[in-house]
Amino acid sequence: MAELYELDLSSASEGLKAGKFSPEELFDSCWKRAQSCEKNIRAFITETEDFAREQLKNSGKSSSIFDGIPTVLKDNLCTQGIRTTAASKILGNWRPPYDATVWKLLRESGAILMGKVNMDEFAMGNTCGNSAFGATRNPHDISRVPGGSSGGSAAAVAAGYVPFSLGSDTGGSIRQPASYCGIYGLKPTYGMVSRYGLISYGSSLDQIGPFARTVRDLQLVMQLLAQHDPMDSSSFREKNPDFTHNPNVNLKGKRVALVKEFQSFTLDAPISDAMKHVEKILEDEGAIITEVSLPIISKYAVACYYALAMSEAHTNLERYDGVRYGYTVQDAKGIKEMFERVRSYGFGSEVKSRIIAGTCLTEPSRCEEYYVAATKVRTLIAQEFARAFENTDFILQPVTPSLAPKIGEVDEDEMKGYETDLYTLPVNLAGLPGLSFFTGYAGKLPVGLQLIGARWSDPELLNAGVVLERRLGSPKIADGGVE
C-alpha cells in the first residue's frame, strides 16, 4: 500500500473528502518523509511545523480541494508573521506584515504550510547554490544540483515532501528545476497570477507558478490562482481562464513547431533522444510538426534579457538599505558607512555583480545605448513570437541542453550556466506561458522538455501536457538520498 506522502494533490484531496485518512495523518506522513530526506536534500530555509499544526485544527471545514493539503513556498513569497528571506542575509529575520496573494488564496482554501524553501538569493541563479543558507541538492542524485532559482520548491515535490509547491520564474526558474527534478512546472503568462507579495528581482519578468507531479495538479492550482488581483497592477482583468481537467483531450490538428535556429545546437544524447521521442508521440496523437524561424530571438534575446533584468534588479534592490527592515548595523559612523556595511555583508557575490551591472547599464551616459535599446528589442521579440503563433499552436524545445550537472560544475565554468538561457529567457521577455514536462529517465536522472504557448494559452498548454503525460507516464518520487 502506498504511503500517504506519495499521493498527488488530487488523490490526497479525494482521500481526505472520503474520510480514508485525516489531515493530520496526511501531514504526519509528509512531515516524516521531509525529515528523513532533509539532511540530504536541504530544501528548507524555515520549517513551520507549529504553524502547520495550528492550521490543521481548522482543516475539514472547507469544500476546497486544497483543504488539509500540505505545501511549501519559495522563500521570496511573503508570509505574514513567518520569516521570509529570499535566501539572503540582508533580510535577516524579517517577518512580513502581509501575505502574498497566492499564499492568501491557498491559506483561505485550507492549504497547510509546511515551510519556506531554498532558492538562489533574490532568484539570481540556476543551481539553488547561490543562497545564504547553503545549497539544495537534487533528490534523484544528491551530488547534483536541483536547478534554480526555485530549486527548493522543485526538490520538495520531487522527493515527496508535498504534492505541490509554488516558485517563481524570471528567466527559467520554474522550468529548469522542474526538468532537473523530474516533475511538472508551469511558468504562466505574465499577468495570469498575481505577483503581489513576491519579492522582486525583475518586475517585468517575474511570474509565480506551480510545481506538481501531475499535470492535473497544475490545473487545479492554476484554477485557484489565475484570478484578477487589484493589488497587482499587471494582473489580467478581462480573462476567464478555464483550467478544468479533461482526460479525453486530444492534439488532433494542433500545430507544434520546432525552432529552426535551434536545430544546429548541441544537445546531450538524453535530451536529443527525448525530443525525437516526443515528436513521434505528437505525430501519433494527430499533431502536425512544423518549423518556425525566430532570428531576432536567437541573436538578441540573451543580451536583451540581461540588460533588462540587471537594470531592474539594480532598481528593485535599492530598497535594502538597513533602515526600514532586515539586517542593519547600530555602530556605523554616518549613513554612508551604514549603507556600505549593510549591503556589503547582506548581499552575496552574485547579487552584487548584478546590481553593479545594472547600475552601469542605467547610468545616464549609457541608459539610451543599453537599457532603452533593450526595451525596443524586447518589443521586437514579442512581435516575432506573436507572428510565429499565428501559424502554430505550440513550440517544442529543450529546457536545457543537458541533464542536471554535478554540484560545482557550473561554478568551475560560468559559461555553462548560460548555455540554457536561449531556451528559457525569451519566454519571460515576451510574457508567454511555458510548461516543463517529464519525459522519462536517463539512468536515474530525469529528462524534461518544454512546450511554449501564445499569451493567455495556459489552459490549452496544460491540456497538451495532459496528452503527453498520458503517453509518457507520470514521474516517480525520488529516493531523496535515503537508503
Short mmCIF file of C-alpha atoms in Angstrom, two decimals:
data_model
loop_
_atom_site.label_atom_id
_atom_site.label_comp_id
_atom_site.label_asym_id
_atom_site.label_seq_id
_atom_site.Cartn_x
_atom_site.Cartn_y
_atom_site.Cartn_z
CA MET A 1 0.00 0.00 0.00
CA ALA A 2 1.30 3.44 -0.94
CA GLU A 3 2.39 5.84 1.76
CA LEU A 4 0.23 8.95 2.09
CA TYR A 5 3.14 11.22 1.11
CA GLU A 6 3.19 9.50 -2.28
CA LEU A 7 -0.29 10.78 -3.17
CA ASP A 8 -0.66 13.59 -5.65
CA LEU A 9 -2.82 16.62 -4.84
CA SER A 10 -5.96 15.26 -6.50
CA SER A 11 -5.72 11.82 -4.89
CA ALA A 12 -4.87 13.24 -1.46
CA SER A 13 -7.86 15.57 -1.60
CA GLU A 14 -10.19 12.76 -2.69
CA GLY A 15 -8.92 10.59 0.18
CA LEU A 16 -9.49 13.35 2.71
CA LYS A 17 -13.01 14.05 1.45
CA ALA A 18 -13.85 10.32 1.56
CA GLY A 19 -12.58 10.04 5.14
CA LYS A 20 -9.92 7.45 4.24
CA PHE A 21 -7.42 9.37 6.37
CA SER A 22 -7.32 12.60 8.31
CA PRO A 23 -5.48 15.84 7.50
CA GLU A 24 -3.23 15.13 10.49
CA GLU A 25 -2.33 11.70 9.13
CA LEU A 26 -1.54 13.15 5.72
CA PHE A 27 0.60 15.89 7.22
CA ASP A 28 2.42 13.47 9.52
CA SER A 29 3.30 11.24 6.59
CA CYS A 30 4.59 14.18 4.53
CA TRP A 31 6.44 15.66 7.51
CA LYS A 32 8.11 12.35 8.34
CA ARG A 33 9.14 11.97 4.71
CA ALA A 34 10.57 15.50 4.65
CA GLN A 35 12.54 14.96 7.83
CA SER A 36 14.00 11.68 6.56
CA CYS A 37 15.24 13.33 3.36
CA GLU A 38 16.12 16.80 4.57
CA LYS A 39 19.63 16.01 5.81
CA ASN A 40 20.48 15.04 2.22
CA ILE A 41 18.40 17.47 0.18
CA ARG A 42 18.42 20.60 2.38
CA ALA A 43 15.34 22.11 0.80
CA PHE A 44 14.08 24.10 3.80
CA ILE A 45 15.10 27.55 4.93
CA THR A 46 12.33 27.79 7.53
CA GLU A 47 10.27 24.87 8.79
CA THR A 48 6.78 25.82 10.01
CA GLU A 49 5.58 22.68 11.79
CA ASP A 50 3.98 24.56 14.71
CA PHE A 51 2.14 26.92 12.37
CA ALA A 52 1.00 23.97 10.25
CA ARG A 53 -0.38 22.09 13.24
CA GLU A 54 -2.36 25.16 14.27
CA GLN A 55 -3.76 25.29 10.73
CA LEU A 56 -4.68 21.60 10.93
CA LYS A 57 -7.07 22.33 13.80
CA ASN A 58 -9.32 24.10 11.28
CA SER A 59 -8.99 21.54 8.48
CA GLY A 60 -12.02 19.71 7.20
CA LYS A 61 -14.25 22.77 7.26
CA SER A 62 -13.89 23.70 3.60
CA SER A 63 -15.05 22.08 0.38
CA SER A 64 -11.90 23.29 -1.35
CA ILE A 65 -9.67 20.68 -2.94
CA PHE A 66 -6.75 22.27 -1.04
CA ASP A 67 -8.26 21.81 2.41
CA GLY A 68 -5.75 19.88 4.53
CA ILE A 69 -3.12 19.59 1.75
CA PRO A 70 0.50 20.35 2.76
CA THR A 71 2.58 22.67 0.61
CA VAL A 72 5.79 24.69 0.65
CA LEU A 73 6.55 28.12 -0.76
CA LYS A 74 9.66 29.56 -2.32
CA ASP A 75 11.15 31.93 0.22
CA ASN A 76 10.60 35.04 -1.88
CA LEU A 77 6.83 34.79 -1.27
CA CYS A 78 5.69 36.85 1.69
CA THR A 79 4.01 35.07 4.59
CA GLN A 80 2.56 37.20 7.37
CA GLY A 81 4.47 36.70 10.62
CA ILE A 82 6.67 33.95 9.15
CA ARG A 83 10.32 34.60 8.33
CA THR A 84 10.87 35.42 4.66
CA THR A 85 14.47 35.76 3.49
CA ALA A 86 14.75 35.49 -0.32
CA ALA A 87 17.75 33.32 0.67
CA SER A 88 19.69 36.47 1.60
CA LYS A 89 21.36 37.64 4.79
CA ILE A 90 20.18 41.19 4.13
CA LEU A 91 16.59 40.40 5.14
CA GLY A 92 17.74 38.90 8.42
CA ASN A 93 14.80 37.67 10.46
CA TRP A 94 12.24 39.75 8.59
CA ARG A 95 8.64 38.68 9.12
CA PRO A 96 6.30 40.31 6.58
CA PRO A 97 3.20 42.14 7.84
CA TYR A 98 1.12 40.70 4.99
CA ASP A 99 0.65 37.60 2.84
CA ALA A 100 1.46 37.28 -0.85
CA THR A 101 -1.83 37.00 -2.72
CA VAL A 102 -1.03 33.46 -3.88
CA TRP A 103 -0.49 32.29 -0.30
CA LYS A 104 -3.59 34.17 0.88
CA LEU A 105 -5.68 32.28 -1.69
CA LEU A 106 -4.17 28.94 -0.70
CA ARG A 107 -4.41 29.64 3.03
CA GLU A 108 -8.05 30.65 2.77
CA SER A 109 -8.66 27.43 0.82
CA GLY A 110 -7.23 25.36 3.68
CA ALA A 111 -3.72 24.58 2.40
CA ILE A 112 -1.21 23.75 5.14
CA LEU A 113 2.17 25.48 5.11
CA MET A 114 4.98 23.04 5.89
CA GLY A 115 7.75 25.59 5.35
CA LYS A 116 9.61 28.12 3.23
CA VAL A 117 12.14 26.59 0.89
CA ASN A 118 15.54 27.40 -0.53
CA MET A 119 16.35 29.35 -3.67
CA ASP A 120 19.17 31.26 -5.29
CA GLU A 121 19.47 34.58 -3.48
CA PHE A 122 16.83 37.01 -4.77
CA ALA A 123 16.16 34.41 -7.50
CA MET A 124 19.50 35.15 -9.17
CA GLY A 125 20.97 31.84 -10.28
CA ASN A 126 20.24 28.46 -11.79
CA THR A 127 21.65 25.97 -9.27
CA CYS A 128 19.97 26.78 -5.94
CA GLY A 129 23.52 27.14 -4.66
CA ASN A 130 23.71 30.95 -4.53
CA SER A 131 21.97 31.00 -1.15
CA ALA A 132 22.98 32.38 2.23
CA PHE A 133 21.61 29.11 3.66
CA GLY A 134 23.71 26.67 1.66
CA ALA A 135 22.97 24.60 -1.43
CA THR A 136 19.94 22.40 -2.05
CA ARG A 137 20.59 19.05 -3.72
CA ASN A 138 18.79 17.11 -6.41
CA PRO A 139 16.63 14.39 -4.80
CA HIS A 140 17.39 11.96 -7.66
CA ASP A 141 21.15 12.28 -7.12
CA ILE A 142 22.34 14.37 -4.19
CA SER A 143 25.68 15.01 -5.91
CA ARG A 144 23.80 17.13 -8.48
CA VAL A 145 22.01 20.47 -8.48
CA PRO A 146 18.19 20.66 -8.43
CA GLY A 147 18.19 23.69 -10.72
CA GLY A 148 17.39 27.26 -9.86
CA SER A 149 16.34 29.56 -8.73
CA SER A 150 13.29 27.65 -7.42
CA GLY A 151 15.32 24.55 -6.55
CA GLY A 152 13.86 24.04 -3.08
CA SER A 153 10.29 24.12 -4.40
CA ALA A 154 11.04 21.56 -7.10
CA ALA A 155 13.11 19.27 -4.87
CA ALA A 156 10.41 19.19 -2.17
CA VAL A 157 7.77 18.00 -4.65
CA ALA A 158 10.09 15.52 -6.36
CA ALA A 159 11.12 13.95 -3.04
CA GLY A 160 7.56 13.64 -1.70
CA TYR A 161 7.63 16.35 0.97
CA VAL A 162 4.44 17.82 -0.52
CA PRO A 163 2.22 17.14 -3.55
CA PHE A 164 2.63 20.65 -4.95
CA SER A 165 4.55 23.85 -4.33
CA LEU A 166 4.96 27.39 -5.64
CA GLY A 167 8.02 29.01 -7.16
CA SER A 168 8.77 31.98 -9.38
CA ASP A 169 10.22 32.22 -12.87
CA THR A 170 12.18 35.27 -14.05
CA GLY A 171 14.21 33.55 -16.75
CA GLY A 172 13.55 29.83 -16.38
CA SER A 173 13.47 29.44 -12.60
CA ILE A 174 10.42 27.14 -12.60
CA ARG A 175 11.01 25.27 -15.84
CA GLN A 176 14.67 24.37 -15.29
CA PRO A 177 14.26 22.94 -11.75
CA ALA A 178 11.16 21.04 -12.85
CA SER A 179 13.21 19.49 -15.67
CA TYR A 180 16.19 18.62 -13.47
CA CYS A 181 13.98 17.18 -10.71
CA GLY A 182 11.66 15.23 -12.99
CA ILE A 183 8.31 16.90 -12.27
CA TYR A 184 5.95 19.34 -13.99
CA GLY A 185 6.33 23.10 -13.70
CA LEU A 186 4.34 25.92 -15.29
CA LYS A 187 5.60 29.42 -15.92
CA PRO A 188 2.23 31.18 -16.53
CA THR A 189 1.55 34.06 -18.88
CA TYR A 190 2.77 37.31 -17.32
CA GLY A 191 -0.23 38.76 -15.50
CA MET A 192 -2.08 35.44 -15.17
CA VAL A 193 -1.08 35.02 -11.49
CA SER A 194 -0.78 37.90 -9.03
CA ARG A 195 2.75 38.99 -8.14
CA TYR A 196 1.65 40.90 -5.05
CA GLY A 197 3.86 39.81 -2.17
CA LEU A 198 6.59 38.40 -4.42
CA ILE A 199 9.99 39.86 -3.52
CA SER A 200 11.05 41.35 -6.82
CA TYR A 201 14.09 40.58 -8.93
CA GLY A 202 12.96 41.81 -12.35
CA SER A 203 9.43 43.16 -12.03
CA SER A 204 8.57 42.98 -15.73
CA LEU A 205 9.85 39.41 -15.95
CA ASP A 206 8.91 37.71 -12.65
CA GLN A 207 5.96 35.32 -12.59
CA ILE A 208 4.75 32.96 -9.86
CA GLY A 209 3.81 29.43 -10.87
CA PRO A 210 3.24 25.88 -9.56
CA PHE A 211 5.19 22.61 -9.40
CA ALA A 212 3.46 19.22 -9.18
CA ARG A 213 3.88 15.55 -10.05
CA THR A 214 0.89 15.51 -12.43
CA VAL A 215 -0.44 17.96 -14.99
CA ARG A 216 -3.90 17.67 -13.45
CA ASP A 217 -2.49 19.07 -10.21
CA LEU A 218 -1.04 22.05 -12.10
CA GLN A 219 -4.54 22.65 -13.49
CA LEU A 220 -6.07 22.56 -10.01
CA VAL A 221 -3.56 25.07 -8.65
CA MET A 222 -3.96 27.37 -11.62
CA GLN A 223 -7.75 27.28 -11.36
CA LEU A 224 -7.36 28.82 -7.90
CA LEU A 225 -4.53 31.25 -8.57
CA ALA A 226 -5.50 32.58 -12.02
CA GLN A 227 -7.75 35.43 -10.96
CA HIS A 228 -7.56 39.20 -11.07
CA ASP A 229 -5.88 40.90 -8.13
CA PRO A 230 -6.39 44.67 -7.71
CA MET A 231 -3.20 44.74 -5.61
CA ASP A 232 -1.13 43.90 -8.72
CA SER A 233 -1.25 46.48 -11.50
CA SER A 234 -0.07 43.89 -14.05
CA SER A 235 -2.82 41.39 -13.14
CA PHE A 236 -5.16 40.50 -16.01
CA ARG A 237 -8.73 41.76 -15.86
CA GLU A 238 -10.91 40.57 -18.71
CA LYS A 239 -9.76 36.97 -18.80
CA ASN A 240 -11.73 33.99 -17.54
CA PRO A 241 -9.33 31.06 -17.86
CA ASP A 242 -10.82 27.60 -17.51
CA PHE A 243 -8.33 25.03 -16.28
CA THR A 244 -10.88 22.22 -15.93
CA HIS A 245 -9.21 18.83 -16.31
CA ASN A 246 -10.31 16.86 -19.37
CA PRO A 247 -8.70 13.39 -19.53
CA ASN A 248 -10.07 12.89 -23.06
CA VAL A 249 -8.44 15.97 -24.57
CA ASN A 250 -6.51 15.37 -27.81
CA LEU A 251 -3.99 17.09 -30.07
CA LYS A 252 -5.50 16.28 -33.46
CA GLY A 253 -4.73 19.07 -35.90
CA LYS A 254 -2.61 21.03 -33.42
CA ARG A 255 0.48 22.57 -34.97
CA VAL A 256 3.65 22.07 -32.95
CA ALA A 257 6.74 23.89 -34.19
CA LEU A 258 10.45 23.33 -33.78
CA VAL A 259 12.70 26.41 -33.83
CA LYS A 260 14.80 26.45 -37.00
CA GLU A 261 17.71 28.35 -35.43
CA PHE A 262 17.97 25.86 -32.55
CA GLN A 263 18.37 22.78 -34.75
CA SER A 264 22.15 23.14 -35.06
CA PHE A 265 22.67 23.46 -31.29
CA THR A 266 24.39 20.60 -29.49
CA LEU A 267 22.22 18.58 -27.11
CA ASP A 268 23.31 15.76 -24.84
CA ALA A 269 22.01 12.40 -26.08
CA PRO A 270 19.20 12.01 -23.49
CA ILE A 271 17.76 15.42 -24.42
CA SER A 272 18.11 14.82 -28.15
CA ASP A 273 16.52 11.38 -27.83
CA ALA A 274 13.64 12.82 -25.79
CA MET A 275 12.98 15.44 -28.46
CA LYS A 276 12.73 12.78 -31.16
CA HIS A 277 10.54 10.59 -28.97
CA VAL A 278 8.13 13.39 -28.13
CA GLU A 279 7.95 14.48 -31.78
CA LYS A 280 6.87 10.93 -32.66
CA ILE A 281 4.26 10.90 -29.89
CA LEU A 282 2.85 14.21 -31.08
CA GLU A 283 2.55 12.91 -34.63
CA ASP A 284 0.90 9.73 -33.36
CA GLU A 285 -1.61 11.92 -31.49
CA GLY A 286 -2.53 13.73 -34.68
CA ALA A 287 -0.43 16.87 -34.21
CA ILE A 288 1.31 18.47 -37.19
CA ILE A 289 5.05 19.06 -36.71
CA THR A 290 6.19 22.29 -38.36
CA GLU A 291 9.16 24.65 -38.20
CA VAL A 292 9.31 28.27 -37.11
CA SER A 293 12.10 30.78 -37.61
CA LEU A 294 12.99 33.14 -34.74
CA PRO A 295 16.08 35.03 -35.97
CA ILE A 296 15.72 38.08 -33.72
CA ILE A 297 15.24 35.94 -30.64
CA SER A 298 18.14 33.62 -31.38
CA LYS A 299 20.51 36.54 -31.98
CA TYR A 300 19.49 39.17 -29.43
CA ALA A 301 17.34 37.66 -26.67
CA VAL A 302 20.09 36.80 -24.17
CA ALA A 303 21.77 40.23 -24.31
CA CYS A 304 18.37 41.92 -24.18
CA TYR A 305 17.32 39.89 -21.15
CA TYR A 306 20.41 40.63 -19.10
CA ALA A 307 20.29 44.34 -19.87
CA LEU A 308 16.69 44.49 -18.63
CA ALA A 309 16.93 42.03 -15.74
CA MET A 310 20.05 43.57 -14.23
CA SER A 311 18.71 47.09 -14.64
CA GLU A 312 15.50 46.12 -12.86
CA ALA A 313 17.46 44.26 -10.17
CA HIS A 314 19.56 47.38 -9.53
CA THR A 315 16.37 49.40 -9.01
CA ASN A 316 14.47 46.80 -7.00
CA LEU A 317 17.32 46.11 -4.61
CA GLU A 318 17.92 49.76 -3.77
CA ARG A 319 15.31 49.42 -1.02
CA TYR A 320 17.55 47.19 1.09
CA ASP A 321 19.37 49.92 2.97
CA GLY A 322 19.33 48.77 6.61
CA VAL A 323 16.81 51.44 7.59
CA ARG A 324 13.32 50.09 7.04
CA TYR A 325 13.65 46.35 7.60
CA GLY A 326 16.08 43.46 7.59
CA TYR A 327 19.74 43.46 8.58
CA THR A 328 21.21 46.69 9.94
CA VAL A 329 24.21 47.95 11.94
CA GLN A 330 23.99 50.17 15.00
CA ASP A 331 27.54 51.48 15.29
CA ALA A 332 28.04 52.99 11.84
CA LYS A 333 29.63 56.44 11.66
CA GLY A 334 27.05 58.02 9.41
CA ILE A 335 24.55 56.91 6.78
CA LYS A 336 27.13 56.24 4.06
CA GLU A 337 29.06 53.80 6.23
CA MET A 338 25.83 52.10 7.32
CA PHE A 339 24.74 51.56 3.70
CA GLU A 340 28.16 50.23 2.75
CA ARG A 341 28.34 47.79 5.65
CA VAL A 342 24.75 46.59 5.34
CA ARG A 343 24.94 45.94 1.62
CA SER A 344 28.48 44.55 1.65
CA TYR A 345 27.59 42.00 4.31
CA GLY A 346 23.97 41.37 3.36
CA PHE A 347 24.26 40.63 -0.36
CA GLY A 348 26.04 37.64 -1.85
CA SER A 349 28.52 37.90 -4.71
CA GLU A 350 26.06 37.02 -7.49
CA VAL A 351 23.58 39.65 -6.33
CA LYS A 352 26.32 42.26 -6.00
CA SER A 353 27.56 41.57 -9.53
CA ARG A 354 24.07 42.02 -10.98
CA ILE A 355 23.47 45.22 -9.02
CA ILE A 356 26.79 46.63 -10.29
CA ALA A 357 25.96 45.65 -13.86
CA GLY A 358 22.50 47.19 -13.56
CA THR A 359 23.98 50.38 -12.12
CA CYS A 360 26.32 50.69 -15.09
CA LEU A 361 23.58 49.94 -17.62
CA THR A 362 21.25 52.61 -16.24
CA GLU A 363 23.78 55.41 -15.86
CA PRO A 364 22.64 58.48 -17.80
CA SER A 365 25.57 58.16 -20.20
CA ARG A 366 24.73 54.53 -21.01
CA CYS A 367 20.97 54.24 -20.45
CA GLU A 368 19.95 55.10 -24.02
CA GLU A 369 22.55 52.80 -25.55
CA TYR A 370 21.77 49.75 -23.42
CA TYR A 371 18.60 49.83 -21.32
CA VAL A 372 16.40 51.80 -23.72
CA ALA A 373 17.74 49.81 -26.67
CA ALA A 374 16.90 46.58 -24.83
CA THR A 375 13.31 47.69 -24.26
CA LYS A 376 12.97 48.23 -28.03
CA VAL A 377 14.47 44.84 -28.82
CA ARG A 378 12.08 43.29 -26.32
CA THR A 379 9.17 44.66 -28.33
CA LEU A 380 10.62 43.08 -31.48
CA ILE A 381 10.98 39.75 -29.64
CA ALA A 382 7.34 39.83 -28.52
CA GLN A 383 6.26 40.67 -32.06
CA GLU A 384 8.34 37.83 -33.52
CA PHE A 385 6.71 35.35 -31.13
CA ALA A 386 3.25 36.75 -31.95
CA ARG A 387 3.85 36.22 -35.68
CA ALA A 388 5.06 32.69 -35.02
CA PHE A 389 1.91 31.82 -33.08
CA GLU A 390 -0.28 32.98 -35.94
CA ASN A 391 0.65 29.73 -37.69
CA THR A 392 1.39 27.38 -34.81
CA ASP A 393 -0.19 26.38 -31.51
CA PHE A 394 2.87 25.37 -29.51
CA ILE A 395 6.64 25.42 -29.74
CA LEU A 396 8.52 22.31 -28.58
CA GLN A 397 12.09 22.73 -27.38
CA PRO A 398 14.51 21.69 -24.65
CA VAL A 399 14.58 23.38 -21.26
CA THR A 400 18.30 22.72 -21.02
CA PRO A 401 20.82 21.11 -23.37
CA SER A 402 21.95 18.63 -20.70
CA LEU A 403 20.84 16.78 -17.58
CA ALA A 404 21.33 18.15 -14.07
CA PRO A 405 25.05 18.93 -13.60
CA LYS A 406 27.16 17.95 -10.62
CA ILE A 407 27.32 20.46 -7.79
CA GLY A 408 30.21 22.83 -8.50
CA GLU A 409 30.39 22.19 -12.25
CA VAL A 410 28.67 25.47 -13.09
CA ASP A 411 30.94 27.33 -10.65
CA GLU A 412 34.01 25.96 -12.42
CA ASP A 413 32.72 27.03 -15.83
CA GLU A 414 30.46 30.05 -15.54
CA MET A 415 29.52 29.91 -19.21
CA LYS A 416 27.96 26.51 -18.54
CA GLY A 417 25.31 28.31 -16.52
CA TYR A 418 24.35 30.44 -19.52
CA GLU A 419 24.01 27.62 -22.04
CA THR A 420 20.34 27.14 -21.21
CA ASP A 421 19.48 30.82 -21.45
CA LEU A 422 18.31 30.87 -25.04
CA TYR A 423 15.80 28.11 -24.30
CA THR A 424 14.24 29.87 -21.31
CA LEU A 425 14.80 33.65 -21.24
CA PRO A 426 12.80 34.64 -24.37
CA VAL A 427 9.60 33.27 -22.82
CA ASN A 428 9.90 35.79 -19.98
CA LEU A 429 10.76 38.67 -22.29
CA ALA A 430 7.53 38.09 -24.23
CA GLY A 431 5.42 37.20 -21.18
CA LEU A 432 4.50 33.78 -22.62
CA PRO A 433 3.50 30.60 -20.77
CA GLY A 434 5.93 27.68 -20.69
CA LEU A 435 5.32 24.13 -19.47
CA SER A 436 8.26 21.99 -18.35
CA PHE A 437 7.16 18.36 -18.64
CA PHE A 438 8.61 14.99 -17.64
CA THR A 439 9.60 12.62 -20.46
CA GLY A 440 11.35 9.74 -18.65
CA TYR A 441 14.72 8.85 -17.19
CA ALA A 442 18.29 8.51 -18.41
CA GLY A 443 19.61 6.08 -15.84
CA LYS A 444 18.39 7.57 -12.57
CA LEU A 445 18.28 11.15 -13.81
CA PRO A 446 15.01 12.60 -15.14
CA VAL A 447 14.72 14.19 -18.57
CA GLY A 448 12.44 17.16 -19.22
CA LEU A 449 11.38 19.25 -22.20
CA GLN A 450 9.15 22.28 -22.59
CA LEU A 451 6.15 23.43 -24.58
CA ILE A 452 5.64 27.15 -25.13
CA GLY A 453 2.29 28.71 -25.98
CA ALA A 454 0.95 32.08 -27.05
CA ARG A 455 -0.06 34.63 -24.43
CA TRP A 456 -3.12 33.53 -22.42
CA SER A 457 -2.97 30.00 -23.86
CA ASP A 458 -2.13 28.50 -20.44
CA PRO A 459 -5.22 26.21 -20.31
CA GLU A 460 -4.51 24.84 -23.80
CA LEU A 461 -0.86 24.37 -22.90
CA LEU A 462 -1.79 22.25 -19.88
CA ASN A 463 -4.27 20.29 -21.98
CA ALA A 464 -1.38 19.39 -24.27
CA GLY A 465 0.53 18.37 -21.16
CA VAL A 466 -2.31 16.01 -20.21
CA VAL A 467 -1.91 14.20 -23.54
CA LEU A 468 1.86 13.97 -23.16
CA GLU A 469 1.60 12.68 -19.60
CA ARG A 470 -0.88 10.05 -20.76
CA ARG A 471 1.69 8.77 -23.27
CA LEU A 472 4.92 9.34 -21.33
CA GLY A 473 3.76 8.42 -17.84
CA SER A 474 3.99 10.28 -14.55
CA PRO A 475 7.25 10.64 -12.60
CA LYS A 476 8.14 8.51 -9.59
CA ILE A 477 9.03 10.06 -6.26
CA ALA A 478 12.79 10.43 -5.99
CA ASP A 479 14.63 8.45 -3.33
CA GLY A 480 15.94 11.65 -1.76
CA GLY A 481 19.26 10.04 -0.93
CA VAL A 482 17.56 7.80 1.64
CA GLU A 483 18.80 4.21 1.57
#
